[in-house]
PDB file of C-alpha atoms and ligand atoms in Angstrom:
ATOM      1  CA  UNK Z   1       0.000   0.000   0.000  1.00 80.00           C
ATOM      2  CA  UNK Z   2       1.823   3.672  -0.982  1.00 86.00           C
ATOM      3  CA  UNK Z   3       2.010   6.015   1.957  1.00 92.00           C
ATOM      4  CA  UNK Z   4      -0.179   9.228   1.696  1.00 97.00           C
ATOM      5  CA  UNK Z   5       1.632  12.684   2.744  1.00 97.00           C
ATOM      6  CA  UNK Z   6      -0.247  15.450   4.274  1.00 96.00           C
ATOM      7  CA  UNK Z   7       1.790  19.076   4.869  1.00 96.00           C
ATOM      8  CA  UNK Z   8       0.377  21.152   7.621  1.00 93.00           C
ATOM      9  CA  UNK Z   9       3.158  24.342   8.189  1.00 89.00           C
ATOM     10  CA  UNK Z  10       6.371  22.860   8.495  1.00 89.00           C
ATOM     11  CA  UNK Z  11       5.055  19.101   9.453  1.00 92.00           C
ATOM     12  CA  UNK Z  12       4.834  16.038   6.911  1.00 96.00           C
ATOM     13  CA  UNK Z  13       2.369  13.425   8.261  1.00 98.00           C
ATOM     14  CA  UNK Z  14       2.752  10.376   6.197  1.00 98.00           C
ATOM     15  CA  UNK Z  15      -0.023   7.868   6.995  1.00 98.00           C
ATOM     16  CA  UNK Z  16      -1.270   4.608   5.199  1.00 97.00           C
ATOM     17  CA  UNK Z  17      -5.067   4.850   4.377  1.00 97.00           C
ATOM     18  CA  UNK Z  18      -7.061   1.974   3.040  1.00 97.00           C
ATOM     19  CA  UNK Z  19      -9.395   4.259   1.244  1.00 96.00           C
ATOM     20  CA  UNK Z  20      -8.348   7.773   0.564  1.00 95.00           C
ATOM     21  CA  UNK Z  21     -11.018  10.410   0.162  1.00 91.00           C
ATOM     22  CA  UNK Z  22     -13.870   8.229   1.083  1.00 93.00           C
ATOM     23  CA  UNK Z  23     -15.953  10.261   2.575  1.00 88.00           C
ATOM     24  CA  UNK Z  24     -18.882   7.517   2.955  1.00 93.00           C
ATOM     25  CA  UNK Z  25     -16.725   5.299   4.975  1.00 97.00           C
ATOM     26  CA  UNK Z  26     -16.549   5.727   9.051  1.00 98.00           C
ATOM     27  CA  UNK Z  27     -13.178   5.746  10.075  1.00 98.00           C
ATOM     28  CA  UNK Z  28     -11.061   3.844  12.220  1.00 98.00           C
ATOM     29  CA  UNK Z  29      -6.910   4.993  13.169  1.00 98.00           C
ATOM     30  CA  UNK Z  30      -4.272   2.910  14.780  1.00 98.00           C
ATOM     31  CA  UNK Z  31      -1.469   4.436  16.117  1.00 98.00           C
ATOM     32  CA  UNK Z  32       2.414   2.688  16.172  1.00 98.00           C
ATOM     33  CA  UNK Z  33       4.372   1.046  18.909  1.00 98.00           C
ATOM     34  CA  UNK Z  34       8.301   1.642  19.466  1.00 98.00           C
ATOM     35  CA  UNK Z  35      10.592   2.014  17.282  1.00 97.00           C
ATOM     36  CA  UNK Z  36       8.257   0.996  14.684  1.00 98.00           C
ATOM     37  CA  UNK Z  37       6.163   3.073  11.862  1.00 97.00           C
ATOM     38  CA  UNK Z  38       2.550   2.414  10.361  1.00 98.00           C
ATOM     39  CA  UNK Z  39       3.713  -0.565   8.297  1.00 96.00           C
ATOM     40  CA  UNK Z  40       3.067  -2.739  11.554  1.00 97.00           C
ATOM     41  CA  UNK Z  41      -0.485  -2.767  10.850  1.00 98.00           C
ATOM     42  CA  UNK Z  42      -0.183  -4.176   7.528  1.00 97.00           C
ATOM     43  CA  UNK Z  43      -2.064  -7.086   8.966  1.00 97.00           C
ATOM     44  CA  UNK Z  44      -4.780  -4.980   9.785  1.00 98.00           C
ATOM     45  CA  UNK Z  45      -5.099  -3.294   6.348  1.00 97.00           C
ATOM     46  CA  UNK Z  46      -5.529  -6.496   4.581  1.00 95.00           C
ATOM     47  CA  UNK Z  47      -9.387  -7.170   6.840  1.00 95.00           C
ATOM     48  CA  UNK Z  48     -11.048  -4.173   6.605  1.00 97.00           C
ATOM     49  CA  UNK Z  49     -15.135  -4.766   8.136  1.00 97.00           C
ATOM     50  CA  UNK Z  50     -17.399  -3.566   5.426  1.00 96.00           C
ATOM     51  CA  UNK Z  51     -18.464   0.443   5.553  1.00 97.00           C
ATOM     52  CA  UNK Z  52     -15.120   0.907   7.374  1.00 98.00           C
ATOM     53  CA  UNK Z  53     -11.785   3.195   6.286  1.00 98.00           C
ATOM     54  CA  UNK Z  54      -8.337   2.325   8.407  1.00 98.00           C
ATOM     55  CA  UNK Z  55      -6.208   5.084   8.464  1.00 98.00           C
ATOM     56  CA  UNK Z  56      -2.861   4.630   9.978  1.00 98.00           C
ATOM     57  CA  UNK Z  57      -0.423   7.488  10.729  1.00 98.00           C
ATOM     58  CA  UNK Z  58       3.697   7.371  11.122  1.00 98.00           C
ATOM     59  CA  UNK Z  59       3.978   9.145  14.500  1.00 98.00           C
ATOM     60  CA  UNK Z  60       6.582  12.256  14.298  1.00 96.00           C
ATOM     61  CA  UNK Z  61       9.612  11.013  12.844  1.00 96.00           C
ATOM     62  CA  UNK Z  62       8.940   7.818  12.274  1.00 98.00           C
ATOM     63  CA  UNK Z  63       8.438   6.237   8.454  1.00 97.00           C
ATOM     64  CA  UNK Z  64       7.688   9.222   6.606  1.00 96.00           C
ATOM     65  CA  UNK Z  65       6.662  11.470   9.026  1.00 97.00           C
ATOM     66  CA  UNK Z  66       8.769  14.716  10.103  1.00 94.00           C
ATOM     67  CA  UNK Z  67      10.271  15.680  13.423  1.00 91.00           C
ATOM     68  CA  UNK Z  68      10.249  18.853  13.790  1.00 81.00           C
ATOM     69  CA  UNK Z  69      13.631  21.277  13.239  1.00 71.00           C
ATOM     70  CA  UNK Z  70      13.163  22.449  17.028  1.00 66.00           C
ATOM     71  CA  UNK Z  71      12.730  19.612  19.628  1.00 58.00           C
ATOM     72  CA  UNK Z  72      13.533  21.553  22.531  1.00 67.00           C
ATOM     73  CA  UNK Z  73      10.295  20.320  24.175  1.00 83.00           C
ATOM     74  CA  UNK Z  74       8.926  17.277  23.080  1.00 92.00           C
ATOM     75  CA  UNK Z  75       5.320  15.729  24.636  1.00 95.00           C
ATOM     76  CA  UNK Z  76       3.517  12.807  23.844  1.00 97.00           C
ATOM     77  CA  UNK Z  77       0.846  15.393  23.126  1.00 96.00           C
ATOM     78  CA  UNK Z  78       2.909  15.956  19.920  1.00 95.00           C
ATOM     79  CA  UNK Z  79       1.865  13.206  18.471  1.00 97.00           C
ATOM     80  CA  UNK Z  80      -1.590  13.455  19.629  1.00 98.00           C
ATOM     81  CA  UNK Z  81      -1.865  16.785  17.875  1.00 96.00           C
ATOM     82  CA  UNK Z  82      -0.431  15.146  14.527  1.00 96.00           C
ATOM     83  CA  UNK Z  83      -3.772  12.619  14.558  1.00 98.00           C
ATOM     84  CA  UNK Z  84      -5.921  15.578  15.665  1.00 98.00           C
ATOM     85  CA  UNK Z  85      -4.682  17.739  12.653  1.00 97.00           C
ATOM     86  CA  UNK Z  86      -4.631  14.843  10.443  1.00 97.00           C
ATOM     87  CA  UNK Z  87      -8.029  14.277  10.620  1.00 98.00           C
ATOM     88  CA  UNK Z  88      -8.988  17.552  10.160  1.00 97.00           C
ATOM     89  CA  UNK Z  89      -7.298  17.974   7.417  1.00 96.00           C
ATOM     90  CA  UNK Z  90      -8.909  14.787   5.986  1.00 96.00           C
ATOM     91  CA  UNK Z  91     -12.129  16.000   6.848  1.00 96.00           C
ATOM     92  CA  UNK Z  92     -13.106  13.702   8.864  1.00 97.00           C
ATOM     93  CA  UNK Z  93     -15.001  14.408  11.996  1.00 97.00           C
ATOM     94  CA  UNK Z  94     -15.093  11.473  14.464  1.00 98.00           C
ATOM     95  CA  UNK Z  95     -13.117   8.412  14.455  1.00 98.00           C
ATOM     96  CA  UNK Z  96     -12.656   5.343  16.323  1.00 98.00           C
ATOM     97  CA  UNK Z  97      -9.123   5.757  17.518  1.00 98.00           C
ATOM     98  CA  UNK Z  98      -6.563   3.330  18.800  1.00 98.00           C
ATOM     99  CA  UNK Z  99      -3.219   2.274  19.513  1.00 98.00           C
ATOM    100  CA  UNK Z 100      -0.989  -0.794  20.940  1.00 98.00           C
ATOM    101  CA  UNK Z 101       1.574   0.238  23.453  1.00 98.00           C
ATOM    102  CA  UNK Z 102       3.199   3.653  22.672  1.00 98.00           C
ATOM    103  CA  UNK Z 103       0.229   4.131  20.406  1.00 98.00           C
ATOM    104  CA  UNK Z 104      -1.961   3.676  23.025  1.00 98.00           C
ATOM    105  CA  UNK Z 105       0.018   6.701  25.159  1.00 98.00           C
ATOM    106  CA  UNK Z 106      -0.476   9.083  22.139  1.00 98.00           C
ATOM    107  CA  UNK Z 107      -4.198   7.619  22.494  1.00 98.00           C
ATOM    108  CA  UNK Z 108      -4.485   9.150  26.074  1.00 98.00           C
ATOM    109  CA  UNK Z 109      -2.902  12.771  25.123  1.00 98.00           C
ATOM    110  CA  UNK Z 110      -5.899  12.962  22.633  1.00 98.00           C
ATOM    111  CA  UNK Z 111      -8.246  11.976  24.783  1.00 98.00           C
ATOM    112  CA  UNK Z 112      -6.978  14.737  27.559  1.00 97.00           C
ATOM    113  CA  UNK Z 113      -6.671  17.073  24.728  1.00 97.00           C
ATOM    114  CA  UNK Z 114      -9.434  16.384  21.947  1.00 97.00           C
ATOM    115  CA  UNK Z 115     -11.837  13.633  23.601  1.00 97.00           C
ATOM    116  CA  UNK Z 116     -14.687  15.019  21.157  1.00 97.00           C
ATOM    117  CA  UNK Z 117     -13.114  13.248  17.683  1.00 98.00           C
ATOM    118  CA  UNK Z 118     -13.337   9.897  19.884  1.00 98.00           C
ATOM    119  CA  UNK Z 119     -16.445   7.718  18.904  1.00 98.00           C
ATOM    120  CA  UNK Z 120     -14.758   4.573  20.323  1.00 98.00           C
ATOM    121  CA  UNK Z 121     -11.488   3.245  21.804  1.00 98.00           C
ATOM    122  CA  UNK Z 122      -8.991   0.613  21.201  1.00 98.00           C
ATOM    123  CA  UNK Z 123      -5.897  -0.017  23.842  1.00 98.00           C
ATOM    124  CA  UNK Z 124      -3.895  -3.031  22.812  1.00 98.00           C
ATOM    125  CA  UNK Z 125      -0.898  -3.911  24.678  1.00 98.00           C
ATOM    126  CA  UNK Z 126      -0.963  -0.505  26.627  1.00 98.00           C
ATOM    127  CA  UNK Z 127      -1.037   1.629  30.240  1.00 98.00           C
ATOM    128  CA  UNK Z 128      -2.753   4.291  31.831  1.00 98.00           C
ATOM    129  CA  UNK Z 129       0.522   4.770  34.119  1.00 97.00           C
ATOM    130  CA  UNK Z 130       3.478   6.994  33.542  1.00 98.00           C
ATOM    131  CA  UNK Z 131       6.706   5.425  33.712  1.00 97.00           C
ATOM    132  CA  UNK Z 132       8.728   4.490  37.268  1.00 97.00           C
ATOM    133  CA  UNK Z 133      11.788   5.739  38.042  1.00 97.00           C
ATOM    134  CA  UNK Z 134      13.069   2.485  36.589  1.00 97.00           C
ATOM    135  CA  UNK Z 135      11.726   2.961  33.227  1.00 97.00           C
ATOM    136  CA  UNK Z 136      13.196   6.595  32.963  1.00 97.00           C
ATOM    137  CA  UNK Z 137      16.355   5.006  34.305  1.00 97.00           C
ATOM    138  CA  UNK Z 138      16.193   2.294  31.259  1.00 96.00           C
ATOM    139  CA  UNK Z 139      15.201   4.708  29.201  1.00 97.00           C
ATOM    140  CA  UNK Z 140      18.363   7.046  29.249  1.00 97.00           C
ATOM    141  CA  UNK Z 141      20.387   3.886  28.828  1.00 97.00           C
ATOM    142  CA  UNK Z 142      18.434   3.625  25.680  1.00 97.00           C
ATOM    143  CA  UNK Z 143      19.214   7.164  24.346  1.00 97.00           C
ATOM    144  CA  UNK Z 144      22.726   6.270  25.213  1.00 97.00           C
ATOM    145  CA  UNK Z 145      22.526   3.204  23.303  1.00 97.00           C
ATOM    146  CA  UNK Z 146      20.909   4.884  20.124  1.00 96.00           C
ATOM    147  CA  UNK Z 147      23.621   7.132  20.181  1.00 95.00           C
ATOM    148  CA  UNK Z 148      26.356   4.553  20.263  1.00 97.00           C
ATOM    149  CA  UNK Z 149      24.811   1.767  17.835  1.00 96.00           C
ATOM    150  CA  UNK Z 150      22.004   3.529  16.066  1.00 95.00           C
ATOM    151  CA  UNK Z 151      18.381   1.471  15.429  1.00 94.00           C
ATOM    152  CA  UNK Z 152      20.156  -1.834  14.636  1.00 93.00           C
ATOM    153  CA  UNK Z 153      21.457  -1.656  18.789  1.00 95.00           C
ATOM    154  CA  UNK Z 154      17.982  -0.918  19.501  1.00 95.00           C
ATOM    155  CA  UNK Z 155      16.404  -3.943  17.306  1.00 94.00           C
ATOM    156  CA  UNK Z 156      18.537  -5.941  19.704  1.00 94.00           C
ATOM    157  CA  UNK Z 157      17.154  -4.901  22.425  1.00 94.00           C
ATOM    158  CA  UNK Z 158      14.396  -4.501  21.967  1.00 94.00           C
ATOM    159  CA  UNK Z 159      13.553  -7.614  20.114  1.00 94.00           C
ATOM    160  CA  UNK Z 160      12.986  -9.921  22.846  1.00 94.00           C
ATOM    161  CA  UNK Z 161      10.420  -8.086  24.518  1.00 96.00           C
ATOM    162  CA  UNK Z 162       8.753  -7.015  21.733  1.00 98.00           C
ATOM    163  CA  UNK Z 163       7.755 -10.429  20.685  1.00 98.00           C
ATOM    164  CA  UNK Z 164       6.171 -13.349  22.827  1.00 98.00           C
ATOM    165  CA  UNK Z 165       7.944 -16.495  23.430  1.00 97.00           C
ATOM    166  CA  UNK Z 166       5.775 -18.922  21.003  1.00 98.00           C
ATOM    167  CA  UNK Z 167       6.487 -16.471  18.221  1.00 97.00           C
ATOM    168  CA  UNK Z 168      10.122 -16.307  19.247  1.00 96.00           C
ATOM    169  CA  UNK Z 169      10.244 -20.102  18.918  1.00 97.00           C
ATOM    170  CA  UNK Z 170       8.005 -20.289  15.916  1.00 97.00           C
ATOM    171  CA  UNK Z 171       7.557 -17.396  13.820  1.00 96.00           C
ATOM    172  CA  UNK Z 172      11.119 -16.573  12.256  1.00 96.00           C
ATOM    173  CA  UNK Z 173       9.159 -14.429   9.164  1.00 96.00           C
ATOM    174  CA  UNK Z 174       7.580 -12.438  12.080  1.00 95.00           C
ATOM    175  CA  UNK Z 175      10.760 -11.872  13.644  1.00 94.00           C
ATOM    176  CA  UNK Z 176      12.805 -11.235  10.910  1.00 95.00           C
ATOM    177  CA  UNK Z 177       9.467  -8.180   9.918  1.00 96.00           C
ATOM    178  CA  UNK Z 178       9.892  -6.564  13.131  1.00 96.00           C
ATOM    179  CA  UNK Z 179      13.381  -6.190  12.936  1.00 94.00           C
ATOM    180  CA  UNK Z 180      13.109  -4.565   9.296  1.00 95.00           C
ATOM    181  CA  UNK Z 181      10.679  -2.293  10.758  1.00 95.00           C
ATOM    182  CA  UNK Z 182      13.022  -0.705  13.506  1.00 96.00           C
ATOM    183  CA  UNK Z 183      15.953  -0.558  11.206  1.00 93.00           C
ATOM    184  CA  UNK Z 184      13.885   1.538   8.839  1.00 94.00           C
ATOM    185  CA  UNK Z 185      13.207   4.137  11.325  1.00 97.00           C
ATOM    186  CA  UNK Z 186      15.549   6.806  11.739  1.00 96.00           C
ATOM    187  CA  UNK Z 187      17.912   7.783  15.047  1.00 96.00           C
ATOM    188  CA  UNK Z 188      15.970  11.202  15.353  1.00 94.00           C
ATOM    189  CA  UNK Z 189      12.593   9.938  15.505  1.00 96.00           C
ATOM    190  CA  UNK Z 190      13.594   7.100  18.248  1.00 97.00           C
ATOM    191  CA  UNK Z 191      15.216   9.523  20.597  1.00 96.00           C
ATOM    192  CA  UNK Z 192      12.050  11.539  20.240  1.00 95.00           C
ATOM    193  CA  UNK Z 193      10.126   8.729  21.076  1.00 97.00           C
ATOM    194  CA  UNK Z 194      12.239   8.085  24.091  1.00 97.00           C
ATOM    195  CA  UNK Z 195      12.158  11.501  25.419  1.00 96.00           C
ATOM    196  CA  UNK Z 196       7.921  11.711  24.551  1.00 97.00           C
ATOM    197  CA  UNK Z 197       7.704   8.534  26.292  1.00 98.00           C
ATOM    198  CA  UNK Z 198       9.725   8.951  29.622  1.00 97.00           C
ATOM    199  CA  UNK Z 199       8.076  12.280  30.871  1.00 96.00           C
ATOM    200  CA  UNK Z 200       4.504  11.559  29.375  1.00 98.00           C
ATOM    201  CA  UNK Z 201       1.922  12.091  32.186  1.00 98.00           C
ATOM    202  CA  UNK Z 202      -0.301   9.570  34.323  1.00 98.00           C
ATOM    203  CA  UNK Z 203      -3.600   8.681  32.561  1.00 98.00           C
ATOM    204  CA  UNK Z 204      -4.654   6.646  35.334  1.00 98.00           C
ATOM    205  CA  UNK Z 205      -7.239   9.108  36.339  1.00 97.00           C
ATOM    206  CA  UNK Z 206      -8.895   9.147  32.658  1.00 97.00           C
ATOM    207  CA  UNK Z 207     -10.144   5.595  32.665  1.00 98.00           C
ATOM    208  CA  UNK Z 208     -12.898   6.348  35.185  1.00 98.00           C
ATOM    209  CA  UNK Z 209     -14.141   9.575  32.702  1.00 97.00           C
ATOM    210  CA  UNK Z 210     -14.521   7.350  29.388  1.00 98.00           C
ATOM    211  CA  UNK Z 211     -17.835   7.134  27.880  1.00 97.00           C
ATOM    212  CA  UNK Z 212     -17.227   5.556  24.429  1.00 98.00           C
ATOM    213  CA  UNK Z 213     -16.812   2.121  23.571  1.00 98.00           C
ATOM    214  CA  UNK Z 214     -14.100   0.433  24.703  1.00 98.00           C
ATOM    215  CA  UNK Z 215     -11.610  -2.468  23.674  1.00 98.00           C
ATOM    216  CA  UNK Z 216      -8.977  -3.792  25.434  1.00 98.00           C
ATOM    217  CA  UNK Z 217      -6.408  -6.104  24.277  1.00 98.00           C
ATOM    218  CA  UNK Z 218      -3.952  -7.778  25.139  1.00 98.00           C
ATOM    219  CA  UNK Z 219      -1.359 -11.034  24.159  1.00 98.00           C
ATOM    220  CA  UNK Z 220      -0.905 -13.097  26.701  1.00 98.00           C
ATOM    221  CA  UNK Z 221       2.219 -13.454  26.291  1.00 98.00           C
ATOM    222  CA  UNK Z 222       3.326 -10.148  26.707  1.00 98.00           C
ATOM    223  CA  UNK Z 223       5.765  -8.985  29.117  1.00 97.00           C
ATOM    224  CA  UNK Z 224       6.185  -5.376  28.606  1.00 97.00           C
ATOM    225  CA  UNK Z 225       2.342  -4.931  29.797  1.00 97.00           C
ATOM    226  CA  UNK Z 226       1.385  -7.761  31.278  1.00 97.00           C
ATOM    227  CA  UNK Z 227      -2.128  -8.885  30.678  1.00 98.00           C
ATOM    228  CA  UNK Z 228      -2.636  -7.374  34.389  1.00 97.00           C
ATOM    229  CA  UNK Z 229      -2.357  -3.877  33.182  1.00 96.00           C
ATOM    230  CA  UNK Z 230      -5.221  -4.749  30.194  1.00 98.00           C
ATOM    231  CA  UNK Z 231      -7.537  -6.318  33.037  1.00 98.00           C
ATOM    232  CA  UNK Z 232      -6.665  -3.130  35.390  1.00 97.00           C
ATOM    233  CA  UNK Z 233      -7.637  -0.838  32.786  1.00 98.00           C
ATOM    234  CA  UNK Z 234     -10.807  -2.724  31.198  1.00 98.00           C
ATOM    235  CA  UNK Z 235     -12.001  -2.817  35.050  1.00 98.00           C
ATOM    236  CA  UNK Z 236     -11.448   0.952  35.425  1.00 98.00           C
ATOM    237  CA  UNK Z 237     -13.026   1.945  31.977  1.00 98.00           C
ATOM    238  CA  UNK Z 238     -16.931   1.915  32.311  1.00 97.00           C
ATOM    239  CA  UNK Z 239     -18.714  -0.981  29.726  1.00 95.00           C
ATOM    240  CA  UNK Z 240     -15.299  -2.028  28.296  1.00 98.00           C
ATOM    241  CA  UNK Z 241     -14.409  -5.231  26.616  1.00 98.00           C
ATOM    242  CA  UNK Z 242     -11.297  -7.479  27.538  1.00 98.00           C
ATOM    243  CA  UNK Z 243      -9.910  -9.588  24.980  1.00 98.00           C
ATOM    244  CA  UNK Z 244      -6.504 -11.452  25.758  1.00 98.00           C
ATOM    245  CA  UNK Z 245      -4.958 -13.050  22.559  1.00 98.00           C
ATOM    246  CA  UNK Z 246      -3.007 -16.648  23.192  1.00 98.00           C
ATOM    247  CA  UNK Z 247       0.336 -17.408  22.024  1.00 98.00           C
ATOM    248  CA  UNK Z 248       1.099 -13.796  21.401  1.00 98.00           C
ATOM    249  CA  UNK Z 249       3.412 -10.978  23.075  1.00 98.00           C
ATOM    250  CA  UNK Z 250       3.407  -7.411  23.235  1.00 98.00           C
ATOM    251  CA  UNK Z 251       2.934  -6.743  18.480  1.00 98.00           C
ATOM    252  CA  UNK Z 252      -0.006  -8.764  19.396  1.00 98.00           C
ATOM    253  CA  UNK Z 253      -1.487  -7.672  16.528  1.00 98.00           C
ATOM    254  CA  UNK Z 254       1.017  -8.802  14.142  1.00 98.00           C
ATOM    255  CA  UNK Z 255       1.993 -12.183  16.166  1.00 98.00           C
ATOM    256  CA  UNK Z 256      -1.431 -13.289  16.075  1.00 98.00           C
ATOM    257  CA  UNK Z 257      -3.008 -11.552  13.132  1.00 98.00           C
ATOM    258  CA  UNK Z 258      -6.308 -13.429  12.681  1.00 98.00           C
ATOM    259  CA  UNK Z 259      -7.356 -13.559  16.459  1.00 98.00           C
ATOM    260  CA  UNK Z 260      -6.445  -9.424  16.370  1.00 98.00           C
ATOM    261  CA  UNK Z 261      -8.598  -8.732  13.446  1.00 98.00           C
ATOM    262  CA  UNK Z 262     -11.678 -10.956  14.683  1.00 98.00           C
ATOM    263  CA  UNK Z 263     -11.627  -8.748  17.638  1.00 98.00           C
ATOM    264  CA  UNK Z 264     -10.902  -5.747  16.054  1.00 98.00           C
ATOM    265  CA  UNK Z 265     -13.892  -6.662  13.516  1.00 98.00           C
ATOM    266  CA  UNK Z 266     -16.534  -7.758  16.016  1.00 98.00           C
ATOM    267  CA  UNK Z 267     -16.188  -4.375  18.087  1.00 98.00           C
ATOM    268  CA  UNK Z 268     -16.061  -2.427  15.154  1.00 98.00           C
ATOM    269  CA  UNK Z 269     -19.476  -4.208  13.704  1.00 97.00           C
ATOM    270  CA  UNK Z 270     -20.708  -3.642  17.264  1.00 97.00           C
ATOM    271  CA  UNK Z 271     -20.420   0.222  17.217  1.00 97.00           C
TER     272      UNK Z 271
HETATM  273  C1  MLT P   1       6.109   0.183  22.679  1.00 55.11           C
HETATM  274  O1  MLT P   1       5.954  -0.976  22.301  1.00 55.11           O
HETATM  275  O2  MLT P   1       5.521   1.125  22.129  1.00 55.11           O
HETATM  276  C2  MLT P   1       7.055   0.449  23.808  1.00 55.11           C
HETATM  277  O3  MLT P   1       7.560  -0.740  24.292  1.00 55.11           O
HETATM  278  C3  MLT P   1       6.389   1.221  24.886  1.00 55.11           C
HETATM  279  C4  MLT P   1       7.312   1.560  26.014  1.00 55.11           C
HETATM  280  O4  MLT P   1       8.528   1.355  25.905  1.00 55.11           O
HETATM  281  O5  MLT P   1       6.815   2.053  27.034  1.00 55.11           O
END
């Protein structure tokens, strides 16, 4: 599928679309994990529920999306802003809006900052919580590490958490995806990531104001955010549905493709 490009003032927002200018269509978006770009959810784009249009950005930086020149103060609201504008320029009023992991964050800052574009919800493989001392401790050793070795040191590392153990054992094609993926994305746009990522807020106290539809999902296998955090989060969000995916880790969606799309379908259908 060929990227789209949309220029608002000095920003590029690349995005993959599965039917540009459909108006007709209602509209769904899934936003990225790290240190990948919109290509992850080329599963996704291949089952597309009838009536529906999947629209899937690169966050800032990432695939063929711009960081901007000054990044003096960079906020996970950044990239919420991107999806905001996006849509707007698109023309397109309301959307169902998701993301797995850091996708998921970026779906919080829109829902602090824009909740009135969200006619549903999809967290996959995500948290409410801001990161522990811990993670912002692992996280400058990760800037460090970009700086030394680049995305290909970062593949490495990243790698084993990223996927679950059955697909570690079984999946080579999977593996060998994921790690194209990272090395395609650029040093800039990681250590934005990292920075967005490490001082985003707590969203904790969201979950008890939602009021759209909401799925939760989660691979069972992942270890990055546990299925605990998905059941913490379905039980704070009001009406929400849980759906745990076997044999897969934190890319649920692309480890376990067809079990991701038949819950992605049947809420979709639903709304
Ligand atoms: C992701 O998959 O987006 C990242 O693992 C999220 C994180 O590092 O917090």
């Amino acid at each position: 599928m060929t990227r789209q490009y949309c220029h608002i003032g000095s920003r590029t927002i690349a995005y993959l679309d599965s039917a540009p200018g459909d108006a007709a269509l209602r509209t769904y978006v899934l936003l990225h994990a790290f240190p990948l770009g919109a290509n992850m959810w080329e599963p996704q784009m291949r089952t597309i529920p009838n009536g529906w249009r999947l629209i899937t950005p690169d966050l800032r930086g990432f695939g063929g999306s711009t960081e901007l020149d000054s990044v003096s103060a960079l906020s996970i609201s950044d990239y919420a802003e991107d999806v905001a504008d996006l849509l707007a320029e698109l023309s397109v009023e309301r959307a169902v809006i998701g993301g797995l992991s850091m996708g998921g964050y970026a779906v919080f800052a829109l829902l602090q900052s824009k909740p009135d574009i969200i006619e549903a919800l999809i967290l996959a493989d995500t948290r409410a919580g801001a990161d522990s001392p811990e993670a912002r401790a692992n996280r400058r050793n990760m800037l460090a590490l970009v700086d030394r070795e680049g995305p290909q040191g970062v593949a490495r590392e990243m790698m084993p958490k990223l996927l679950g153990k059955t697909t570690i054992e079984t999946n080579a094609t999977a593996e060998a995806t994921v790690r194209r993926f990272i090395k395609q994305q650029s040093p800039v746009a990681i250590r934005g990531a990292i920075n967005r990522m490490m001082h985003r807020p707590d969203s904790t106290a969201l979950l008890g104001t939602i009021g759209v539809p909401t799925l939760v999902i989660a691979g069972e296998e992942d270890t990055l955010t546990p299925v605990q955090e998905a059941e913490k989060m379905a039980a704070a969000i009001k009406g929400s549905k849980l759906v745990t995916i076997p044999a897969a880790g934190h890319l649920s969606n692309l480890e376990q493709p067809d079990a991701f799309n038949h819950a992605l379908s049947a809420f979709l259908v639903s709304l």
